[in-house]
mmCIF file of N, CA and C in Angstrom:
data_model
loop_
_atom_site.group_PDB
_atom_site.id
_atom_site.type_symbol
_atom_site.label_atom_id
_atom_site.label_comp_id
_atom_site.label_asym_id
_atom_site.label_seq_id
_atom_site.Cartn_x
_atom_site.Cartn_y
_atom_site.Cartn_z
ATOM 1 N N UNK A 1 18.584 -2.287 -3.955
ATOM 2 C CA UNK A 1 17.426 -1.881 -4.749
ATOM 3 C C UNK A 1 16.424 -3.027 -4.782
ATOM 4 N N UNK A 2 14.745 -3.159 -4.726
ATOM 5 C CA UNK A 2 14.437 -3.457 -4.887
ATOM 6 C C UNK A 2 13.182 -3.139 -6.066
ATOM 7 N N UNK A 3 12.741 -4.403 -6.371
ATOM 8 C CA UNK A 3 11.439 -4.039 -7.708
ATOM 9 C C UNK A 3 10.205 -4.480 -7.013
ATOM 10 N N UNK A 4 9.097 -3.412 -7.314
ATOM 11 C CA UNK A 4 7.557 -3.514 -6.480
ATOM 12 C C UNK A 4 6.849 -3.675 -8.023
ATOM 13 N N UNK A 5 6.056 -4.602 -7.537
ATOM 14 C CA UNK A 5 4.885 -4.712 -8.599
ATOM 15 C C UNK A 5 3.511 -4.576 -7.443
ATOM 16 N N UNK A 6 2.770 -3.871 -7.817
ATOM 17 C CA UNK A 6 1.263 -3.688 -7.319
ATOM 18 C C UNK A 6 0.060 -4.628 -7.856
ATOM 19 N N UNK A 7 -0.731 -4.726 -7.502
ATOM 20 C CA UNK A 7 -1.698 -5.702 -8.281
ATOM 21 C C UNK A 7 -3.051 -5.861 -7.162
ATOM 22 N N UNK A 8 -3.872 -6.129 -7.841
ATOM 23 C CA UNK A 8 -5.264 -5.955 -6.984
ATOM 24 C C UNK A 8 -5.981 -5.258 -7.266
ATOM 25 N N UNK A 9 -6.065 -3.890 -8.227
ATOM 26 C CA UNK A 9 -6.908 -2.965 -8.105
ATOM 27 C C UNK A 9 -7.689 -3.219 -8.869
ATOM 28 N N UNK A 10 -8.862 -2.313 -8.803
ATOM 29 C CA UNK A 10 -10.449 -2.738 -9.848
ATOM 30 C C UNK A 10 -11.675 -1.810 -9.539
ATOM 31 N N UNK A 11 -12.331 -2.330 -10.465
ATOM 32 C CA UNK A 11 -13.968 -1.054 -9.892
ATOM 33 C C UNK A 11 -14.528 -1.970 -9.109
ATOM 34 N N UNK A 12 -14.709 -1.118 -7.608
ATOM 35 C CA UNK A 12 -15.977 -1.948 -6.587
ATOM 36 C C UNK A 12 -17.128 -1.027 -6.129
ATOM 37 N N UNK A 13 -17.717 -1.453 -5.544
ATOM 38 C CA UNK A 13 -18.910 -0.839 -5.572
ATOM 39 C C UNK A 13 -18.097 0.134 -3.983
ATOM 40 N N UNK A 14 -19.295 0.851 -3.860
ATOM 41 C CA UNK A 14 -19.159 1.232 -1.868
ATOM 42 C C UNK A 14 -19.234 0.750 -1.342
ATOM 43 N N UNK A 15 -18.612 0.469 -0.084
ATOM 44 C CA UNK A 15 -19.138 -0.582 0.671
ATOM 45 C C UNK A 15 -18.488 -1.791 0.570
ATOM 46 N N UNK A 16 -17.692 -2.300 -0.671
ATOM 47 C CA UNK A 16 -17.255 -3.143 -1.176
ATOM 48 C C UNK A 16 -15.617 -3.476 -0.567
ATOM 49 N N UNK A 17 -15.007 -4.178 -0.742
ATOM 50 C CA UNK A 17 -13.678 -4.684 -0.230
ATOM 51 C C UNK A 17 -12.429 -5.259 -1.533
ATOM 52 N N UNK A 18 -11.411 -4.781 -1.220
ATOM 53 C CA UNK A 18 -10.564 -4.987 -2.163
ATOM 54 C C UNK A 18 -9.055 -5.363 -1.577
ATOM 55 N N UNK A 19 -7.772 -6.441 -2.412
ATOM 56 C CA UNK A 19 -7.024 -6.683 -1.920
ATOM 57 C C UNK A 19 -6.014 -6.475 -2.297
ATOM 58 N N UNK A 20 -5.070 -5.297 -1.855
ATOM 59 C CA UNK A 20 -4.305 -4.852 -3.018
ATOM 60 C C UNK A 20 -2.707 -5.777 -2.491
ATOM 61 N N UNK A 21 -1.706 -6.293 -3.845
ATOM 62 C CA UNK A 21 -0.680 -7.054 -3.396
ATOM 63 C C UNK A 21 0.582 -6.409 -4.005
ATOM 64 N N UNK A 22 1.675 -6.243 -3.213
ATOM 65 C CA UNK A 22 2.914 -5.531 -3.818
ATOM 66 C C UNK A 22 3.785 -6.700 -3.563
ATOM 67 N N UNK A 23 3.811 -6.866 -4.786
ATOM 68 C CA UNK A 23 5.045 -8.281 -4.815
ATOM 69 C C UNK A 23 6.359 -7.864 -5.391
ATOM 70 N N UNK A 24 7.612 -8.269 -4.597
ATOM 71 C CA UNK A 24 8.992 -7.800 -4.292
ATOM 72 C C UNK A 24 9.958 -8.567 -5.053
ATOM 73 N N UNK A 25 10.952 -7.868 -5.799
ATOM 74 C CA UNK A 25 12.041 -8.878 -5.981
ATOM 75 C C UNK A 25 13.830 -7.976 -5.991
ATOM 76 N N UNK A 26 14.668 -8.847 -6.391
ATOM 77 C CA UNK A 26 16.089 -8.116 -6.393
ATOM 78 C C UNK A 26 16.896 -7.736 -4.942
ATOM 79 N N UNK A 27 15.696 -8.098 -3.853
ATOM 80 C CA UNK A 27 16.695 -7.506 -2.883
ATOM 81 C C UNK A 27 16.074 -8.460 -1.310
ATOM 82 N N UNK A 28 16.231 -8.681 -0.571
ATOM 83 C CA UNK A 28 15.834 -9.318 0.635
ATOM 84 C C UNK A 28 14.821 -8.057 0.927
ATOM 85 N N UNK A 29 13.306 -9.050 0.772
ATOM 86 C CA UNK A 29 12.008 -8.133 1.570
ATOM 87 C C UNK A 29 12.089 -7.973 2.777
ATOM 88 N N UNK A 30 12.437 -8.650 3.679
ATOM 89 C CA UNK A 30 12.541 -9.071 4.631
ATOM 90 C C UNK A 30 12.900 -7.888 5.614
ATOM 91 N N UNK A 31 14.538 -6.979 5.069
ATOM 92 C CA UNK A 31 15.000 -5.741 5.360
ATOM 93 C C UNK A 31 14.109 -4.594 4.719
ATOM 94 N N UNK A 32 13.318 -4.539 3.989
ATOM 95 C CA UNK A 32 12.059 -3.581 3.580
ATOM 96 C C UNK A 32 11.128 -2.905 4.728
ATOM 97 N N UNK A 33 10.824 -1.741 4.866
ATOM 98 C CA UNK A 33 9.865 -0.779 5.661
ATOM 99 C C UNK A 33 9.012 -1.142 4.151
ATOM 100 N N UNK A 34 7.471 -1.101 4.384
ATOM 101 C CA UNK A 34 6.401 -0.921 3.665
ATOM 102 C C UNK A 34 5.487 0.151 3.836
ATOM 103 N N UNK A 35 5.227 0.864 2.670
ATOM 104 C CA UNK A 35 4.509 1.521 2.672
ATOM 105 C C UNK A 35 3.220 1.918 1.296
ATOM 106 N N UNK A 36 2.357 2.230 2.091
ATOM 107 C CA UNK A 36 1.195 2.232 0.665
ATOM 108 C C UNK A 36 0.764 3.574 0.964
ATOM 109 N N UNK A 37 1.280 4.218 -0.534
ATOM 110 C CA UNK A 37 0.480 5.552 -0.894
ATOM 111 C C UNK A 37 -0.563 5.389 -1.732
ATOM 112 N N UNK A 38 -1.484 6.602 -2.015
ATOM 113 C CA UNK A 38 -2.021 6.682 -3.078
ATOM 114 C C UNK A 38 -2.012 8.396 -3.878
ATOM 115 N N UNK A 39 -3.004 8.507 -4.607
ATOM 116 C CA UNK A 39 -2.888 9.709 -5.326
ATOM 117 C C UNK A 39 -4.174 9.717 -6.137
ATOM 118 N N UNK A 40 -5.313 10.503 -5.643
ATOM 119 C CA UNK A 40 -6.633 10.902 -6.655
ATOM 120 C C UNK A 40 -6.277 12.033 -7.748
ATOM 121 N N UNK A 41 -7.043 11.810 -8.519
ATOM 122 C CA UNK A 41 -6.806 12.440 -9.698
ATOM 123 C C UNK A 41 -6.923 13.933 -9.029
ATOM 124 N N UNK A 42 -6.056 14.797 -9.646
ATOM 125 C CA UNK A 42 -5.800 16.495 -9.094
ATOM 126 C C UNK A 42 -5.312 16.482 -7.578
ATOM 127 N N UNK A 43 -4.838 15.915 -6.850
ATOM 128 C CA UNK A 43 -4.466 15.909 -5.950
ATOM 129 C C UNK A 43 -3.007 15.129 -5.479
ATOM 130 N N UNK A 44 -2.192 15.565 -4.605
ATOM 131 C CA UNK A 44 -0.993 15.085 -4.333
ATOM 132 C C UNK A 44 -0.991 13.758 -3.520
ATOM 133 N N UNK A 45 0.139 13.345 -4.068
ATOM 134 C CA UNK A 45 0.645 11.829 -3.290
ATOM 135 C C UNK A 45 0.048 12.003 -1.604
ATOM 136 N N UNK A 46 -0.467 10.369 -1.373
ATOM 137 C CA UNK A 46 -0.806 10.572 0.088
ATOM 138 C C UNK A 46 -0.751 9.308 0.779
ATOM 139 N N UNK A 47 0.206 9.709 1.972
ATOM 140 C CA UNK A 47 0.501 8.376 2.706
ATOM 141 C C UNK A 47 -0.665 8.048 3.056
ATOM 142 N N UNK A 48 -0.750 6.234 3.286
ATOM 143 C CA UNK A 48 -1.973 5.873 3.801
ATOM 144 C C UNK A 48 -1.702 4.807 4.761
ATOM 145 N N UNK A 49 -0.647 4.116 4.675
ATOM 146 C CA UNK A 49 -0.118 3.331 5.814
ATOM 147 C C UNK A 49 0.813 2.856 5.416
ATOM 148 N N UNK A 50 1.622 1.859 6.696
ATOM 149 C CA UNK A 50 3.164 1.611 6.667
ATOM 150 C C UNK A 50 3.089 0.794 7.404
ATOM 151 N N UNK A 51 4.119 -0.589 7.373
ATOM 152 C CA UNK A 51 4.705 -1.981 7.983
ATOM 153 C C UNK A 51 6.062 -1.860 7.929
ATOM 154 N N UNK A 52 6.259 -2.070 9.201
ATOM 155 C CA UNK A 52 7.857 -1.877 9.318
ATOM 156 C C UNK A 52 8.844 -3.281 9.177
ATOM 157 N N UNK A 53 10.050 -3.485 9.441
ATOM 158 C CA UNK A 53 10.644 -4.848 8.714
ATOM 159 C C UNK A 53 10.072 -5.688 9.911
ATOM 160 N N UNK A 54 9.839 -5.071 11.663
ATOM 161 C CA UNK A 54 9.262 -5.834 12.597
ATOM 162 C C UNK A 54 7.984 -5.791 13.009
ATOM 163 N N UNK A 55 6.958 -5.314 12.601
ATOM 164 C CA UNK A 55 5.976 -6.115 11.824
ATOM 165 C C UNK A 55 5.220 -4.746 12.483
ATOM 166 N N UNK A 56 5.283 -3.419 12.724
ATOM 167 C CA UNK A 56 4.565 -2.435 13.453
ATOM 168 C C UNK A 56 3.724 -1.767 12.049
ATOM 169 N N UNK A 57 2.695 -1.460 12.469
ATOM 170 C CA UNK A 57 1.881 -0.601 11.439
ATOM 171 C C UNK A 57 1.326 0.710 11.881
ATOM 172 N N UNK A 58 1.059 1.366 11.017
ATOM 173 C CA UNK A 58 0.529 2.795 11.521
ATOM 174 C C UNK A 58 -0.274 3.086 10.188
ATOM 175 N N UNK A 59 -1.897 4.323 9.951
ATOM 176 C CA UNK A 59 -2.889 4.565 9.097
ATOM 177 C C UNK A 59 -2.877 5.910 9.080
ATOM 178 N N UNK A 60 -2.662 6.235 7.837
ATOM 179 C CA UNK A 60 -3.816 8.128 8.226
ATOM 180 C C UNK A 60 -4.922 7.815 8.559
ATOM 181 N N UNK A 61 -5.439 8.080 9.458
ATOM 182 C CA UNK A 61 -6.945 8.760 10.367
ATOM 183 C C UNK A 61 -7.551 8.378 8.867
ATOM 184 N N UNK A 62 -8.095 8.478 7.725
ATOM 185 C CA UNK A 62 -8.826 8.335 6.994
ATOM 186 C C UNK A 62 -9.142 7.003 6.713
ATOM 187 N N UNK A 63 -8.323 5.843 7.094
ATOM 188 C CA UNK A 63 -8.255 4.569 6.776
ATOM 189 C C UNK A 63 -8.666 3.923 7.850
ATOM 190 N N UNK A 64 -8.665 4.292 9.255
ATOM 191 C CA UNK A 64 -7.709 3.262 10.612
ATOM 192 C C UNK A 64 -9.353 2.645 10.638
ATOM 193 N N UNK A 65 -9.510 1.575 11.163
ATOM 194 C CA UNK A 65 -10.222 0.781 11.458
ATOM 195 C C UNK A 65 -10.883 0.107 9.529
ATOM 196 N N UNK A 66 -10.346 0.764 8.696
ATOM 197 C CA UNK A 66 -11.250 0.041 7.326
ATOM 198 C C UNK A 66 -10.287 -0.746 6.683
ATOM 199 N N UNK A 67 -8.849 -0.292 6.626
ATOM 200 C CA UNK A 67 -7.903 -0.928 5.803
ATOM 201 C C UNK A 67 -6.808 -1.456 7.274
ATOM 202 N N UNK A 68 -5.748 -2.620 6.292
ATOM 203 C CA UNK A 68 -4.733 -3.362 7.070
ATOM 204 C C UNK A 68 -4.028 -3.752 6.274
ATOM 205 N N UNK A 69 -2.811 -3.390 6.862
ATOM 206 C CA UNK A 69 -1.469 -3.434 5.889
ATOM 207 C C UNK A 69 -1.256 -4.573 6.648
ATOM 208 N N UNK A 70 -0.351 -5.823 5.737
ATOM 209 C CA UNK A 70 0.515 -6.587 6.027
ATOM 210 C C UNK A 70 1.709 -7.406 5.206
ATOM 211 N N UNK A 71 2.215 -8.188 6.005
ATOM 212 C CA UNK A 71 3.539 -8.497 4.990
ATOM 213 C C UNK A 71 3.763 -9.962 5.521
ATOM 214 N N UNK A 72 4.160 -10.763 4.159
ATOM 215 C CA UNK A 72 4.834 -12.167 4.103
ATOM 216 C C UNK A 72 5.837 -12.401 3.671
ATOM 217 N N UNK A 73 6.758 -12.631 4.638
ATOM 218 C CA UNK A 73 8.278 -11.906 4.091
ATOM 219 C C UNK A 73 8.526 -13.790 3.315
ATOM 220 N N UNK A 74 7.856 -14.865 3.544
ATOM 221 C CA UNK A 74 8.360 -16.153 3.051
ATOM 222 C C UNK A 74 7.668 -15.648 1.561
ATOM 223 N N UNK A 75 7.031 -14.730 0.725
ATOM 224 C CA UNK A 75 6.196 -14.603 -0.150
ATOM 225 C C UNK A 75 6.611 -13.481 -0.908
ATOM 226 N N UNK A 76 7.708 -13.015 0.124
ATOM 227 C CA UNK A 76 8.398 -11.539 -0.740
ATOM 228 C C UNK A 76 7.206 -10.735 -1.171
ATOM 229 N N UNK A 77 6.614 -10.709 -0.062
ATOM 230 C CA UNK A 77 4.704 -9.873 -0.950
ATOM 231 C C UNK A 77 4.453 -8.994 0.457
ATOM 232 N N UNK A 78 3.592 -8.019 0.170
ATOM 233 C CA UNK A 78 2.881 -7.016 1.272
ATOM 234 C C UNK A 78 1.739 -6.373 0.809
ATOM 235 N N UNK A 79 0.323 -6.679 1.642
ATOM 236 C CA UNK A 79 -0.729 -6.610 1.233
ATOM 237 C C UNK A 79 -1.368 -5.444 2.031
ATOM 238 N N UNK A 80 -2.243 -4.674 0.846
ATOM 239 C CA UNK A 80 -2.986 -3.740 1.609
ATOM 240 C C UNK A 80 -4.832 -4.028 1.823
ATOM 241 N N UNK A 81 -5.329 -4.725 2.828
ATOM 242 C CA UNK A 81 -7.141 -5.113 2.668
ATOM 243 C C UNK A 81 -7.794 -3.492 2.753
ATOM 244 N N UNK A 82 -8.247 -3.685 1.934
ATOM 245 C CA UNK A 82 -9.756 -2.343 2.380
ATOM 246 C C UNK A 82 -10.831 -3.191 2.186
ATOM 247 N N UNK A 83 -11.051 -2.754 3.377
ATOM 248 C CA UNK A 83 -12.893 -2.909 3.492
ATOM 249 C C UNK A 83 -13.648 -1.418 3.714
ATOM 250 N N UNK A 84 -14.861 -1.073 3.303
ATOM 251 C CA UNK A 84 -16.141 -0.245 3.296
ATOM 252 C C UNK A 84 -15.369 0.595 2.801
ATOM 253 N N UNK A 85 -15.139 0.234 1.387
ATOM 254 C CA UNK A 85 -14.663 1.498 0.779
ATOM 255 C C UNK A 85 -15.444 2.251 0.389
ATOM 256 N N UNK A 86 -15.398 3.879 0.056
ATOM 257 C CA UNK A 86 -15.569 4.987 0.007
ATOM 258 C C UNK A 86 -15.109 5.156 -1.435
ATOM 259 N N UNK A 87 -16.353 6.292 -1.863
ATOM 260 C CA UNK A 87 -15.668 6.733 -3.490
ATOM 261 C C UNK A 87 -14.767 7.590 -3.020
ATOM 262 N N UNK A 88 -14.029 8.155 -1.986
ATOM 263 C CA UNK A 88 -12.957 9.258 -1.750
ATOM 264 C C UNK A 88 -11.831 8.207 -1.812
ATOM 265 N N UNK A 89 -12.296 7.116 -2.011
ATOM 266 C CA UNK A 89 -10.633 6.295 -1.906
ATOM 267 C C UNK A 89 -10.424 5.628 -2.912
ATOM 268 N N UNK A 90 -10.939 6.689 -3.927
ATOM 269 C CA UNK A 90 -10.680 5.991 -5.544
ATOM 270 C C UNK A 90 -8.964 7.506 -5.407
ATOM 271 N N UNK A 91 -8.390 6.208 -6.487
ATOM 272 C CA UNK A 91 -6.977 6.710 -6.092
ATOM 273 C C UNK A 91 -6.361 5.829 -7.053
ATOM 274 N N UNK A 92 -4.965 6.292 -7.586
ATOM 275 C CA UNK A 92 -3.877 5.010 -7.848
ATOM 276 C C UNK A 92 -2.860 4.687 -6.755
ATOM 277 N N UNK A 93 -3.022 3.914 -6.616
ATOM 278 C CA UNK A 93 -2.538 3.521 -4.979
ATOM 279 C C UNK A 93 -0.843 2.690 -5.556
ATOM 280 N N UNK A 94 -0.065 2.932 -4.841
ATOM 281 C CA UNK A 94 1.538 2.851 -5.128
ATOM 282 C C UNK A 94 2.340 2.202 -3.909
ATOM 283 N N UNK A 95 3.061 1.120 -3.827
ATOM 284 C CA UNK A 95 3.547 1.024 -2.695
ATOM 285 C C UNK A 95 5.036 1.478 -2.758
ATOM 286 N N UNK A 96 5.723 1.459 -1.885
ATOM 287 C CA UNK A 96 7.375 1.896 -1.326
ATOM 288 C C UNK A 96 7.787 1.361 -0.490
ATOM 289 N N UNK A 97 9.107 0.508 -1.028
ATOM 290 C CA UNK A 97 10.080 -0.186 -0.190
ATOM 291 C C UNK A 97 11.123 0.978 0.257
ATOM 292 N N UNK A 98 11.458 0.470 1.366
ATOM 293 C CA UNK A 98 12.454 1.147 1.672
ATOM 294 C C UNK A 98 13.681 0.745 3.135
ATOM 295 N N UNK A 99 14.826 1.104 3.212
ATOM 296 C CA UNK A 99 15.680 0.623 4.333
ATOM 297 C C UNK A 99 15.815 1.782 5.039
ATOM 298 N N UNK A 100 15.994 1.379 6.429
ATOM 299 C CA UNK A 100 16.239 2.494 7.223
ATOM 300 C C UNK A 100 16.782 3.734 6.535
ATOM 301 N N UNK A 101 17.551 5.014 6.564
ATOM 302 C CA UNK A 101 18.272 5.355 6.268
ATOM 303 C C UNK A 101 18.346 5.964 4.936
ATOM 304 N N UNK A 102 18.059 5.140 4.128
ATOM 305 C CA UNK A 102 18.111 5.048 2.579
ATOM 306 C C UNK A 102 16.709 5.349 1.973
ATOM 307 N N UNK A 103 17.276 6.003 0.437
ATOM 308 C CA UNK A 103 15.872 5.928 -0.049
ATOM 309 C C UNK A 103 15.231 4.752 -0.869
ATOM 310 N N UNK A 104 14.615 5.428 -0.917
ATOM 311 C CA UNK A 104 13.725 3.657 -1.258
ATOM 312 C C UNK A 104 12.886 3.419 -2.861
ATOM 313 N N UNK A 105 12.242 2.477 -3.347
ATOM 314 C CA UNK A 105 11.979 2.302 -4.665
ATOM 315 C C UNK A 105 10.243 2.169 -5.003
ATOM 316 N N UNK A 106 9.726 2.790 -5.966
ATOM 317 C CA UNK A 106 8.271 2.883 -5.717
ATOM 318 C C UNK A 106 7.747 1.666 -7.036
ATOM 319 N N UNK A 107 6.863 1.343 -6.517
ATOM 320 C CA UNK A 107 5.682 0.334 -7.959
ATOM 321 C C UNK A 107 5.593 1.403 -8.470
ATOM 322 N N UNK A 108 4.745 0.505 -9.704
ATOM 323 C CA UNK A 108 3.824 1.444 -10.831
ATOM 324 C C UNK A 108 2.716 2.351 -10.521
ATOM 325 N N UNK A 109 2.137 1.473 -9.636
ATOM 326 C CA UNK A 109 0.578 1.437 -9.340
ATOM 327 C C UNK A 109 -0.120 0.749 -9.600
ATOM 328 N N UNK A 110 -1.461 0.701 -8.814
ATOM 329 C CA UNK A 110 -2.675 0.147 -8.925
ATOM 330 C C UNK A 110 -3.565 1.058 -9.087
ATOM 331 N N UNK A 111 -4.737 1.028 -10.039
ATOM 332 C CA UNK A 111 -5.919 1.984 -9.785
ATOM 333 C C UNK A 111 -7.152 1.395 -9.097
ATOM 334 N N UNK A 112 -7.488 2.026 -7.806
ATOM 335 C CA UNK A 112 -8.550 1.331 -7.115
ATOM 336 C C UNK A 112 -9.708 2.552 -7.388
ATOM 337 N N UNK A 113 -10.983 2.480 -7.803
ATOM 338 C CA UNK A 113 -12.277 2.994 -8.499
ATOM 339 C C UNK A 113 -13.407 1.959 -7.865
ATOM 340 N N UNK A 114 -13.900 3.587 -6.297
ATOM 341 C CA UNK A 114 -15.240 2.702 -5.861
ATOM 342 C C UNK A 114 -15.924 3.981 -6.445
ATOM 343 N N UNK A 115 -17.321 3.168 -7.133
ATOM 344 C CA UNK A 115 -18.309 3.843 -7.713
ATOM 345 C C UNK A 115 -19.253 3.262 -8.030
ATOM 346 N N UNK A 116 -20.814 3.722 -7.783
ATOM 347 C CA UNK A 116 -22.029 2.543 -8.048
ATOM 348 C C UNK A 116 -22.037 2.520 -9.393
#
């Protein structure tokens, strides 16, 4: 089992850039798949990207070229950058550890709010 804390989120403008951080404890990050969801208000959970324990990433089409997932396994931390954000990507954004196989353990959240 591991414990996710989220952190980073805030009101930015459009256009604006934000750094969201899921910091890990209780279990070796290291063996962790990463992943960052989110969830807008009235609408269902939604993958938005994933880091695997060997360092591969993948985006929903809504993100790829604006956001970048990554991970510091000496930091037990995994970061999500957005840049030119969009008010469609106001969301509470959640990350998920997880091991092959197994299920895995979610943060609280972060609330990220772009709006002029």
């Amino acid at each position: 089992q591991v414990q996710l804390v989220e952190s980073g989120g805030g009101l930015v403008q459009p256009g604006g850039s934000l750094r969201l951080s899921c910091a890990a404890s209780g279990s070796i990050f290291r063996n962790y798949h990463i992943t960052w969801y989110r969830q807008a208000p009235g609408k269902q959970r939604e993958w938005v990207a994933v880091i695997t324990v060997g360092g591969n990433t993948n985006y929903v089409d809504s993100v790829k070229d604006r956001f970048t997932i990554s991970r510091d396994n000496a930091k037990n931390t995994a970061y999500l950058q957005m840049n030119s954000l969009k008010p469609e990507d106001t969301a509470v954004y959640y990350c998920y550890g997880y091991r092959t196989g197994s299920s895995g353990d979610w943060g609280q959240g972060t609330q990220v709010t772009v709006s002029s």
